[in-house]
PDB file of C-alpha atoms in Angstrom:
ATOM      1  CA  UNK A   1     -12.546   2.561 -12.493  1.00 70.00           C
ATOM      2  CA  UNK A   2      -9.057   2.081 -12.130  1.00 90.00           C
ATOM      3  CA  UNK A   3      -7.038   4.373 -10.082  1.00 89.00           C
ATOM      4  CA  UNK A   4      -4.795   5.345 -13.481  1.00 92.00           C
ATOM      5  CA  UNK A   5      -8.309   6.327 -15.194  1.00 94.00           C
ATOM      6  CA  UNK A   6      -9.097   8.565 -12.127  1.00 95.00           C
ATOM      7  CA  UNK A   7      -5.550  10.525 -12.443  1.00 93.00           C
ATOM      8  CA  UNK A   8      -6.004  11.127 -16.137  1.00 95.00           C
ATOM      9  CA  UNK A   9      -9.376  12.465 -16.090  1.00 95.00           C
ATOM     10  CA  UNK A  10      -8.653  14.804 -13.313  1.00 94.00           C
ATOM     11  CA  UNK A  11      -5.515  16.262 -14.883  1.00 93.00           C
ATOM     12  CA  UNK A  12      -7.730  16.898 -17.794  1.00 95.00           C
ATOM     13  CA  UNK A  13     -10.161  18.524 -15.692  1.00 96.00           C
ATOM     14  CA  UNK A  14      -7.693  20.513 -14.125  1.00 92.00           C
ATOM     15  CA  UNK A  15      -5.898  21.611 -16.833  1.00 93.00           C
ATOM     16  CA  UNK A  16      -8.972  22.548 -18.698  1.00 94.00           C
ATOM     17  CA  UNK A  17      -9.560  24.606 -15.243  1.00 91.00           C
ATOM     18  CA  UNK A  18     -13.092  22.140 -14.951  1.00 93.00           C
ATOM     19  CA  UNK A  19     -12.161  22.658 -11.134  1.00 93.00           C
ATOM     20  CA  UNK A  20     -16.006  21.403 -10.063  1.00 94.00           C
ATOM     21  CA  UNK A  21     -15.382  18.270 -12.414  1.00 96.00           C
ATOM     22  CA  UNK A  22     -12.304  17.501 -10.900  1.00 96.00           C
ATOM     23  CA  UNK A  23     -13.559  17.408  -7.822  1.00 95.00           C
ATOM     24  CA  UNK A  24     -16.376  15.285  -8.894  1.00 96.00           C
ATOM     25  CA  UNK A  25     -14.096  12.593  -9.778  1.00 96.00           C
ATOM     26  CA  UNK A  26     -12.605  12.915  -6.803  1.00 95.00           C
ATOM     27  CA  UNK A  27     -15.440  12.298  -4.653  1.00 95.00           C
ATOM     28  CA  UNK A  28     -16.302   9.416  -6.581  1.00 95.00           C
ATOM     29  CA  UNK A  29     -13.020   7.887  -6.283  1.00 96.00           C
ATOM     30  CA  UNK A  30     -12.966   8.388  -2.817  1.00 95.00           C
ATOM     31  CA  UNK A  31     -16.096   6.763  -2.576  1.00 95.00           C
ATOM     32  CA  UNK A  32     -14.878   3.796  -4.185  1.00 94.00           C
ATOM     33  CA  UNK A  33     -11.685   3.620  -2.026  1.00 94.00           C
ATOM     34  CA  UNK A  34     -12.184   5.589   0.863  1.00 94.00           C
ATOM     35  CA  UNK A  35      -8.593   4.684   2.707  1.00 95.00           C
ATOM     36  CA  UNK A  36      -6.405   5.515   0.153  1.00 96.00           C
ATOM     37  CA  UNK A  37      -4.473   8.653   0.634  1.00 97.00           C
ATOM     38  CA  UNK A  38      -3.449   9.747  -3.592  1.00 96.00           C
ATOM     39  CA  UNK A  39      -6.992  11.332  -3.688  1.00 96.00           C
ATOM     40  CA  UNK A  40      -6.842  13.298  -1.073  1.00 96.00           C
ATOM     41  CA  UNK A  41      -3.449  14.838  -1.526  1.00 96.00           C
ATOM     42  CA  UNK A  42      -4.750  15.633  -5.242  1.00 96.00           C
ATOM     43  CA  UNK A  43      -7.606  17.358  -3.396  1.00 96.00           C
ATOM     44  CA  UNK A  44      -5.290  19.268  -0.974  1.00 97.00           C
ATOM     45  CA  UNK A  45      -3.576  20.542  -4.382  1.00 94.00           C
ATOM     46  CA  UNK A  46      -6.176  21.534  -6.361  1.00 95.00           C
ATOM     47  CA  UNK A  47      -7.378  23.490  -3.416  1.00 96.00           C
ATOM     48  CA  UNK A  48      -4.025  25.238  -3.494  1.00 94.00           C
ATOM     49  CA  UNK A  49      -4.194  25.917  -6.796  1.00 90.00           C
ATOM     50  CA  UNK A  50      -7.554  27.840  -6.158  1.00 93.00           C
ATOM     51  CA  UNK A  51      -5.537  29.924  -3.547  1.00 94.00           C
ATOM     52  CA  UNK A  52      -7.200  27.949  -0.624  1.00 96.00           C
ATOM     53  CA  UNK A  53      -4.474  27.378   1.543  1.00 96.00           C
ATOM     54  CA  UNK A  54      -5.844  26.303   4.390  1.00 97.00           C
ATOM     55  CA  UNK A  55      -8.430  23.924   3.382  1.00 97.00           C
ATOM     56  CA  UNK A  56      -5.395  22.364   1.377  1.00 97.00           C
ATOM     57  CA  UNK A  57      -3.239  21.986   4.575  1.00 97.00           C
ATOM     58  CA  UNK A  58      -5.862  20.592   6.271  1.00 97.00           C
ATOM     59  CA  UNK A  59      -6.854  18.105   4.131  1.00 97.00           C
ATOM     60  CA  UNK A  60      -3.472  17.566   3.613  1.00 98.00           C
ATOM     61  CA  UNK A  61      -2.447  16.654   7.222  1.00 98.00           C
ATOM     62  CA  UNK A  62      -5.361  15.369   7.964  1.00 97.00           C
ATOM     63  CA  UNK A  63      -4.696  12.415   5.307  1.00 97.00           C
ATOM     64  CA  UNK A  64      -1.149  12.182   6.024  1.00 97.00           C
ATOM     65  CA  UNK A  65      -2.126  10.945   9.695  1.00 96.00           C
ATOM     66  CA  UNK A  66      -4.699   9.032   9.141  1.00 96.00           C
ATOM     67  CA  UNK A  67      -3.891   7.057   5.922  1.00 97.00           C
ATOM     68  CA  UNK A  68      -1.052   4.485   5.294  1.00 97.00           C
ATOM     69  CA  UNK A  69       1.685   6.100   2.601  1.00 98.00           C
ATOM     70  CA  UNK A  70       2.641   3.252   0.197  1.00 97.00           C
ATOM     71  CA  UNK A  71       6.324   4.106  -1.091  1.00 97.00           C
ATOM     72  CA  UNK A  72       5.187   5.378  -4.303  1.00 96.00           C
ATOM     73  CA  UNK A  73       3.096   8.223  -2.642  1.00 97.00           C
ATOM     74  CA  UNK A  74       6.415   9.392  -0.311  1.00 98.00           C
ATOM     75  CA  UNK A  75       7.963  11.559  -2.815  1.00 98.00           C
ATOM     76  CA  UNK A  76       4.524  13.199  -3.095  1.00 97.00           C
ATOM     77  CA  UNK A  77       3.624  13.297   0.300  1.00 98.00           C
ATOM     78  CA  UNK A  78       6.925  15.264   1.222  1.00 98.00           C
ATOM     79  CA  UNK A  79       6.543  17.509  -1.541  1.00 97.00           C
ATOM     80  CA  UNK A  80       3.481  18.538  -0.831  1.00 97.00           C
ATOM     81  CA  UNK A  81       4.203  18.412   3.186  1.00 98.00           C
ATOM     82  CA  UNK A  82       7.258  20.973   1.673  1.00 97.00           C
ATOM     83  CA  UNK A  83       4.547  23.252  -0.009  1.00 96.00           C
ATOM     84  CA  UNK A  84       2.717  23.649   2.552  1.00 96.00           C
ATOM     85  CA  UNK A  85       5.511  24.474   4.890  1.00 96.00           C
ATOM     86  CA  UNK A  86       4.271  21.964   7.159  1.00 97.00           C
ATOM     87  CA  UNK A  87       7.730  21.265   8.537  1.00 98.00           C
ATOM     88  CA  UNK A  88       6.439  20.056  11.758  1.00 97.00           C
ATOM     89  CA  UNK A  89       4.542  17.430  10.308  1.00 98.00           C
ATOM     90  CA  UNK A  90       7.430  16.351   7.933  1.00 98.00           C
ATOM     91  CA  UNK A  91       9.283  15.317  10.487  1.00 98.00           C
ATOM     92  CA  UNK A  92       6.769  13.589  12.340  1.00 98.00           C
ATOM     93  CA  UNK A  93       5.944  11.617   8.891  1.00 98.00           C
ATOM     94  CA  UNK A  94       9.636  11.105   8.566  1.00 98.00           C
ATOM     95  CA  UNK A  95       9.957   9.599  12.073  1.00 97.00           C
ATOM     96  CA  UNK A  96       7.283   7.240  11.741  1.00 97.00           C
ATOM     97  CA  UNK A  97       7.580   6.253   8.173  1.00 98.00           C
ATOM     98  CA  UNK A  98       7.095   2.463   8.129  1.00 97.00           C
ATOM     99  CA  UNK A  99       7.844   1.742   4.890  1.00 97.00           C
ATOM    100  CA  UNK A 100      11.441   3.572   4.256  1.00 95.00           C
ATOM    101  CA  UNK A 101      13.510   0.228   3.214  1.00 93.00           C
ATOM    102  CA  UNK A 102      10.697   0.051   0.168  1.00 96.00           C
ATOM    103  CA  UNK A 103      11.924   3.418  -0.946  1.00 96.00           C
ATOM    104  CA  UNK A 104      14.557   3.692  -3.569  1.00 93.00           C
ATOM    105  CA  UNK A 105      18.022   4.865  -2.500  1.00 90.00           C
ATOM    106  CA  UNK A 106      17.939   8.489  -4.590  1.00 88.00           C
ATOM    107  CA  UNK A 107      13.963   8.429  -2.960  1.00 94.00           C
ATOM    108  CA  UNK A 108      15.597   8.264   0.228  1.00 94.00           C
ATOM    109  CA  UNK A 109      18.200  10.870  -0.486  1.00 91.00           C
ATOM    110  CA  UNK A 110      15.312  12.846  -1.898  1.00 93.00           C
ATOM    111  CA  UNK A 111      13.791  13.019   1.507  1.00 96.00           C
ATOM    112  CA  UNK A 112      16.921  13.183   3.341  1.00 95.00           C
ATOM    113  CA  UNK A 113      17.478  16.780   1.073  1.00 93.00           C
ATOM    114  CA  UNK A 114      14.195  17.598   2.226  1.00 96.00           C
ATOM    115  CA  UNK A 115      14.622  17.272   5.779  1.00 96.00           C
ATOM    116  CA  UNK A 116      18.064  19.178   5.893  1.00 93.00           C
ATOM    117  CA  UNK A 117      16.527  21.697   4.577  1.00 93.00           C
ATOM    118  CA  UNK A 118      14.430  22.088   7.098  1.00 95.00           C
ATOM    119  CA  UNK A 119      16.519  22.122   9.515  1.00 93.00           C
ATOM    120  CA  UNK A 120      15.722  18.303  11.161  1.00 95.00           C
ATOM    121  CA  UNK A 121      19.136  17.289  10.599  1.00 92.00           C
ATOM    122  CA  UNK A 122      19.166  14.384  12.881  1.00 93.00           C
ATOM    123  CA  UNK A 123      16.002  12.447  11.414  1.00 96.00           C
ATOM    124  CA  UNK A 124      17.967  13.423   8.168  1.00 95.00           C
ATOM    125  CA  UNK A 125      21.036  11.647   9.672  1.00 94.00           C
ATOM    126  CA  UNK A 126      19.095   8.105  10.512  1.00 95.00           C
ATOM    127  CA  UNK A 127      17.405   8.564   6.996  1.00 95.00           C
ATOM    128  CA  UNK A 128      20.381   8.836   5.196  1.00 94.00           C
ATOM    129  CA  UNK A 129      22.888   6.135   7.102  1.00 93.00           C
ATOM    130  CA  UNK A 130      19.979   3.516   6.991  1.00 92.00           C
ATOM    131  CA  UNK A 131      20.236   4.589   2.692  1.00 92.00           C
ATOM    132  CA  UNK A 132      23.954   3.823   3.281  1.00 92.00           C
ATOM    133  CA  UNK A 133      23.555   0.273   5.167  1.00 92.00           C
ATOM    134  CA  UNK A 134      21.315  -0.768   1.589  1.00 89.00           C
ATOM    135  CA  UNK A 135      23.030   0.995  -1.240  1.00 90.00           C
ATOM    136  CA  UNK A 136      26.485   2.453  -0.205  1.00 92.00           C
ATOM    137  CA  UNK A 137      28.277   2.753  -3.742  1.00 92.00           C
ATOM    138  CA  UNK A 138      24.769   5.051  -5.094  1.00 91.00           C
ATOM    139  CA  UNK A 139      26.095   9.008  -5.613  1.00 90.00           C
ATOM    140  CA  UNK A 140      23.092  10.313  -4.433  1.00 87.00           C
ATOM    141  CA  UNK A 141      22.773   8.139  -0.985  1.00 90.00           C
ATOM    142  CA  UNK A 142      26.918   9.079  -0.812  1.00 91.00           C
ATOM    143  CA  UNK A 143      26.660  12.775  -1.530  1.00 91.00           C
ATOM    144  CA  UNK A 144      24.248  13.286   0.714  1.00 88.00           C
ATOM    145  CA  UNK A 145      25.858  11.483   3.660  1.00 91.00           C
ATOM    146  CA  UNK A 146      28.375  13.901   3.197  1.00 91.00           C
ATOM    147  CA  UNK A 147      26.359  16.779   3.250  1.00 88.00           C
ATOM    148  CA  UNK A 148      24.593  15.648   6.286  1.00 88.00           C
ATOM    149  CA  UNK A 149      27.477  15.257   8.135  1.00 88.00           C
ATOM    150  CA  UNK A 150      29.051  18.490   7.206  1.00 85.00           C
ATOM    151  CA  UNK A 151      25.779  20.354   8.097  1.00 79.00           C
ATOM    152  CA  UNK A 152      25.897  18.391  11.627  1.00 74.00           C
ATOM    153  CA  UNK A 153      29.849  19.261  11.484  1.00 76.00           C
ATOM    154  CA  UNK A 154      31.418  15.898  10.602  1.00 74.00           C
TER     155      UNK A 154
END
């Protein structure tokens, strides 16, 4: 099954609160692609959303470690890193990111948003002037610069 049919029968699942089915799907799409990291963060939030916090942050981190992020997941993966207040961890995913030049310039200001507000302005800062070297006339990449270097008083 293709990775498109997995997503679509799990939001049904979910949103017909079929949490056990959901999960089903899961496992089996884990079983077919055990290194991918999408099934496990929709794991990690469909534990949150039946108020298990701390097997979500576990899975959670746990993936984010151990499984490569392909850009189209990094939106997600700071999101849900945001959620779970796993600031920590953002930062260390942030750091080590090695796909950040595949990421769109407003993804990339995105995350740089997301890191200020956390307080990690200087991984914010090397975020958002790398976003600068590839797209400096985007609003986004160019609003942000400015905000980072106000908040690091620029």
């Amino acid at each position: 099954m293709q990775p498109d049919r997995y997503r679509r029968r799990l939001e049904s699942h979910v949103a017909h609160g079929r949490y056990e089915a959901a999960l089903a799907t899961l496992s089996a799409w884990r079983e077919r692609a055990p290194e991918l990291l999408e099934p496990e963060l929709l794991h990690a939030r469909i534990d949150l959303g039946r108020g298990r916090l701390r097997a979500a942050r576990t899975r959670a981190l746990a993936a984010i470690r151990t499984r490569d992020c392909p850009p189209g997941l990094a939106i997600d993966v700071v999101q849900c890193l945001r959620v779970l207040v796993a600031n920590d961890a953002l930062v260390e995913w942030a750091r080590g990111y090695p796909h950040r030049a595949a990421l769109t310039a407003s993804e990339r200001a995105n995350i740089v948003a997301a890191l200020e507000s956390i307080g990690a302005h200087a991984i914010a800062r090397d975020w958002i002037e790398a976003a600068v070297q590839d797209a400096p006339d985007d609003a986004a990449v160019r609003v942000n610069r400015a905000l980072t270097r106000s908040y690091a008083g620029d």
